[in-house]
Amino acid sequence: MTLIHGTESSLPGLEHASDAAICVHDLTVAYDGRPVLWDIDLDFPTGSFAGVIGPNGAGKSTLLKAILGQVPTTSGRVLVHGASFESQRRLIGYVPQRESVDWDFPVRAVDVVAMGAYARLGWCRSVSREVIDEATHMLARVGMESFALRQIGRLSGGQQQRIFLARALMQRARVYLLDEPFASVDAATEQVILEVLHQLRQDGATIIAVHHDLATAAHAFDWCVLLNMRVVAAGPTPTTLTNANLAKTYGGRLTILSEAADALRAAARRGDS
Amino acid sequence: MRPLSFEVDGWIILVGALAGAACAVPGSWLLVRGRLMAGDAVTHAVLPGIAGAFLMTGSRDPMVMLIGAAISGVACLLLAVLLERTLRVDKGAALGTAFTVFFAVGLVLIVRGADRVDLDPSCVLYGALELTPVDRVDWFGMDLPRALPILTTTLVACALASFLFFKELRLAAFDPAFANAIGARPLVMDLLLAALVALVSVAAFESVGSILVVALLAALPAAARMLTNRMGWILVIGPLLGAVAAVIGHASAILIPPLVSATATDTSSAGAIAVASGAIFAVCVALGPEDGLLPKLARQSRLRLRIAREEALAQLWRARERETPLEVASLLTLMDQSALRRRTSRGALRMLRTENHVSCDDGIHLALTPTGAVAASQIIRSHRLWESFLASRADIRPDHVHTTATLLEHVTTPELAIRLADEAASTTDPHGHSIPRAENPTQD
């Protein structure tokens, strides 16, 4: 077990900080019987701007989806501001990966942004004039007000990402989870997104973003989680984003852990048939 | 040829139109959800339920049939999920296997049962639209074809569900992950959609047959999608096109066969409606304002013509710089190097003559008129600005930049030209030619 927990950085133990916005305890997630996240213990302090960093296949998106209750977990629990995700759903704003939706869908930018208010509106209530006005305001915050009536498929990748951010703003959340918000966006979009997120944090929100670009991580985030199937290191950026920790995160999988995961999947498959 | 009569054909068209409209509502949602295949599966999978319910109760009460249909439809979807999860069969293969087996079982039941009761297999497949005026029912004191109240209720139910749950259905179809995260339960919307598909298949199969249900479910929403980018309009236009397909289909089923052969009589109206749906889709694919084939071709040819025009102006400007006037033939040869078709080049030249940008005073040599020279200078300006930019700022070898600049000069807006001029900061291109000044003084 030293392989999993034996890092010198400030890994939280069983006692979690009570002021954590998101608290993950002993989380294990498996796809198809094969674990992709092992025994994750994490606290994201309230008001932090946290980056979840790691190589491809490290389980970064899976961690977000597990926090959001979108993937079945093998073990563990997640608390949002001290209570279960189910009861605190309304506190969370979510920006999925841009590739997760069909951008040819017949819908306008402002309609997508208005979707952020659906949870407030409740079932069967139609989208009111006020909601559309608020959505237009959110579009202005991400510099997209002149594209409100544009069909989403006619927007560039960076513009689509800003639409998703505006939709999350509509959720009026206290914790924002973003899955690769800076992936393949133009420099102007990256700047706009960072500004909006910093503004949110100044207003007291917590930001957690999955990120793969090491070059920008150091100045973008004040809190970092280095992830590669298990937590390699977590803490304030200056003490966490060290060369030693990065080498450990990106220097290949722990071979024994990968082999064990494959063995578990094989066992799961035998058990099925 | 028999004349069309309102008493008979009016009812048939009305029933067909209601069936087409009702199918197009859940069909539109399936289309944008990318789930038409699942809709296809449900329409087939309800057959054993309908047949079984009829054979067991001997009743054609729509409620009885709907219950039977719901049971077998859900059973088929569950079987598909079971095959996929436990035996690791591919998703499409699992669904395809499950629904064809269910459909086949339904057919066997009907053929076996047909000996004892009045149930006709061909009627199940192709429907009995022509017989709808005969089979009547008393509905709130009105003497109507039996299919009419059933289909009307179905259409109203589908429209009402789409209206009430519009925002939930749209969210679940567009972004299920986000819907899940905010607790909007996309799975419930998928189930609602499956229920609506089962409902229209049961309501419509008796009159138009299960094969036509599939055509109405897919073709008309897809046609509507070609015409609009708004979900709300798809839900209006799709059902309207369904009604149009019924009118065209039934009329052509009666009117067209006698034109082909003197001895021919009416053909199947349901079949003709399916063909009409396909034809409507084809027309929409051809004419759709944004993605339609013809508007796309027209846009492309306009673009090619614009490029040819600009290319001709640029070549004439260069000829003037060399002080060697060009003949038509040599200009066309120069334009060939830009991969332009001769026909396009000639068209561009004709256009420049009528715009009075190019003159041909001696009948042999072409020359730029004053207005033509202004237009040409701006094209040359953006070409040479690009060359200069590419060579000085992008570190591309000067002998490589011409081709790239030729591509970029045609897409350079005035705003881009201003920024480019700032970046390039040069009055000559890498080959030593001077860059013409901006026509609009603010660009200098």
Short mmCIF file of C-alpha atoms in Angstrom, two decimals, chain A residues 32 68 70 85 89 94 96 100-108 111-112 115-116 118-119 121-127 151-152 154 164 167 171 268-269 272, chain B residues 29 32-33 85-86 88 163-165 167-171 173-185 188-189 225 228-232 234 290-291:
data_model
loop_
_atom_site.label_atom_id
_atom_site.label_comp_id
_atom_site.label_asym_id
_atom_site.label_seq_id
_atom_site.Cartn_x
_atom_site.Cartn_y
_atom_site.Cartn_z
CA ASP A 32 -16.09 -2.95 -16.72
CA LEU A 68 -21.33 14.26 -9.96
CA GLN A 70 -22.56 9.96 -13.07
CA PHE A 85 -24.13 15.28 -3.67
CA ARG A 89 -26.92 19.23 -6.42
CA TYR A 94 -20.88 21.77 -14.43
CA PRO A 96 -18.76 18.94 -19.52
CA SER A 100 -19.62 15.16 -25.13
CA VAL A 101 -22.50 16.68 -27.12
CA ASP A 102 -23.72 16.82 -30.71
CA TRP A 103 -23.04 20.39 -31.85
CA ASP A 104 -25.30 19.97 -34.89
CA PHE A 105 -28.26 19.91 -32.51
CA PRO A 106 -30.98 22.37 -33.59
CA VAL A 107 -30.64 24.89 -30.75
CA ARG A 108 -29.40 28.48 -30.41
CA ASP A 111 -31.19 28.42 -25.45
CA VAL A 112 -28.19 26.35 -24.38
CA MET A 115 -30.47 25.28 -19.75
CA GLY A 116 -28.42 26.30 -16.71
CA TYR A 118 -33.70 24.43 -15.75
CA ALA A 119 -33.06 23.01 -12.27
CA LEU A 121 -37.42 26.28 -13.09
CA GLY A 122 -38.58 22.77 -12.34
CA TRP A 123 -40.59 20.37 -14.49
CA CYS A 124 -42.94 21.54 -17.24
CA ARG A 125 -42.29 25.24 -16.59
CA SER A 126 -41.38 26.99 -19.81
CA VAL A 127 -38.37 29.27 -20.15
CA GLN A 151 -27.13 28.09 -34.15
CA ILE A 152 -24.52 26.40 -31.93
CA ARG A 154 -22.04 27.58 -36.50
CA PHE A 164 -20.84 26.00 -21.89
CA ARG A 167 -24.53 27.90 -19.02
CA GLN A 171 -26.55 27.68 -12.45
CA ALA A 268 -15.11 -9.83 -13.52
CA ARG A 269 -15.57 -11.18 -17.05
CA ASP A 272 -20.23 -12.90 -15.75
CA TRP B 29 -37.27 13.80 -30.97
CA VAL B 32 -32.27 14.86 -32.79
CA ARG B 33 -31.51 12.30 -30.07
CA ARG B 85 -24.60 -6.38 -20.94
CA THR B 86 -24.23 -10.10 -20.29
CA ARG B 88 -21.20 -8.33 -24.68
CA PHE B 163 -45.27 20.86 -25.37
CA LEU B 164 -45.25 20.14 -21.63
CA PHE B 165 -41.83 18.48 -21.59
CA LYS B 167 -37.40 21.82 -22.30
CA GLU B 168 -36.73 18.48 -20.58
CA LEU B 169 -36.85 16.49 -23.84
CA ARG B 170 -34.55 18.97 -25.53
CA LEU B 171 -32.06 18.98 -22.68
CA ALA B 173 -31.49 14.92 -26.21
CA PHE B 174 -28.80 17.61 -26.42
CA ASP B 175 -26.70 16.97 -23.32
CA PRO B 176 -27.65 13.91 -21.23
CA ALA B 177 -24.57 14.29 -19.00
CA PHE B 178 -25.53 17.82 -17.99
CA ALA B 179 -29.18 16.79 -17.61
CA ASN B 180 -28.06 14.05 -15.24
CA ALA B 181 -25.87 16.44 -13.26
CA ILE B 182 -28.73 18.87 -12.61
CA GLY B 183 -31.14 16.07 -11.72
CA ALA B 184 -33.32 16.40 -14.83
CA ARG B 185 -33.47 12.60 -15.22
CA VAL B 188 -37.24 9.35 -17.73
CA MET B 189 -37.35 11.36 -20.97
CA ARG B 225 -34.51 19.25 -40.09
CA THR B 228 -34.92 24.74 -40.07
CA ASN B 229 -32.42 25.01 -37.23
CA ARG B 230 -35.04 25.34 -34.50
CA MET B 231 -36.40 22.36 -32.57
CA GLY B 232 -39.80 24.02 -32.15
CA ILE B 234 -39.08 20.87 -36.59
CA GLU B 290 -28.43 25.94 -45.31
CA ASP B 291 -27.36 22.36 -45.97
#
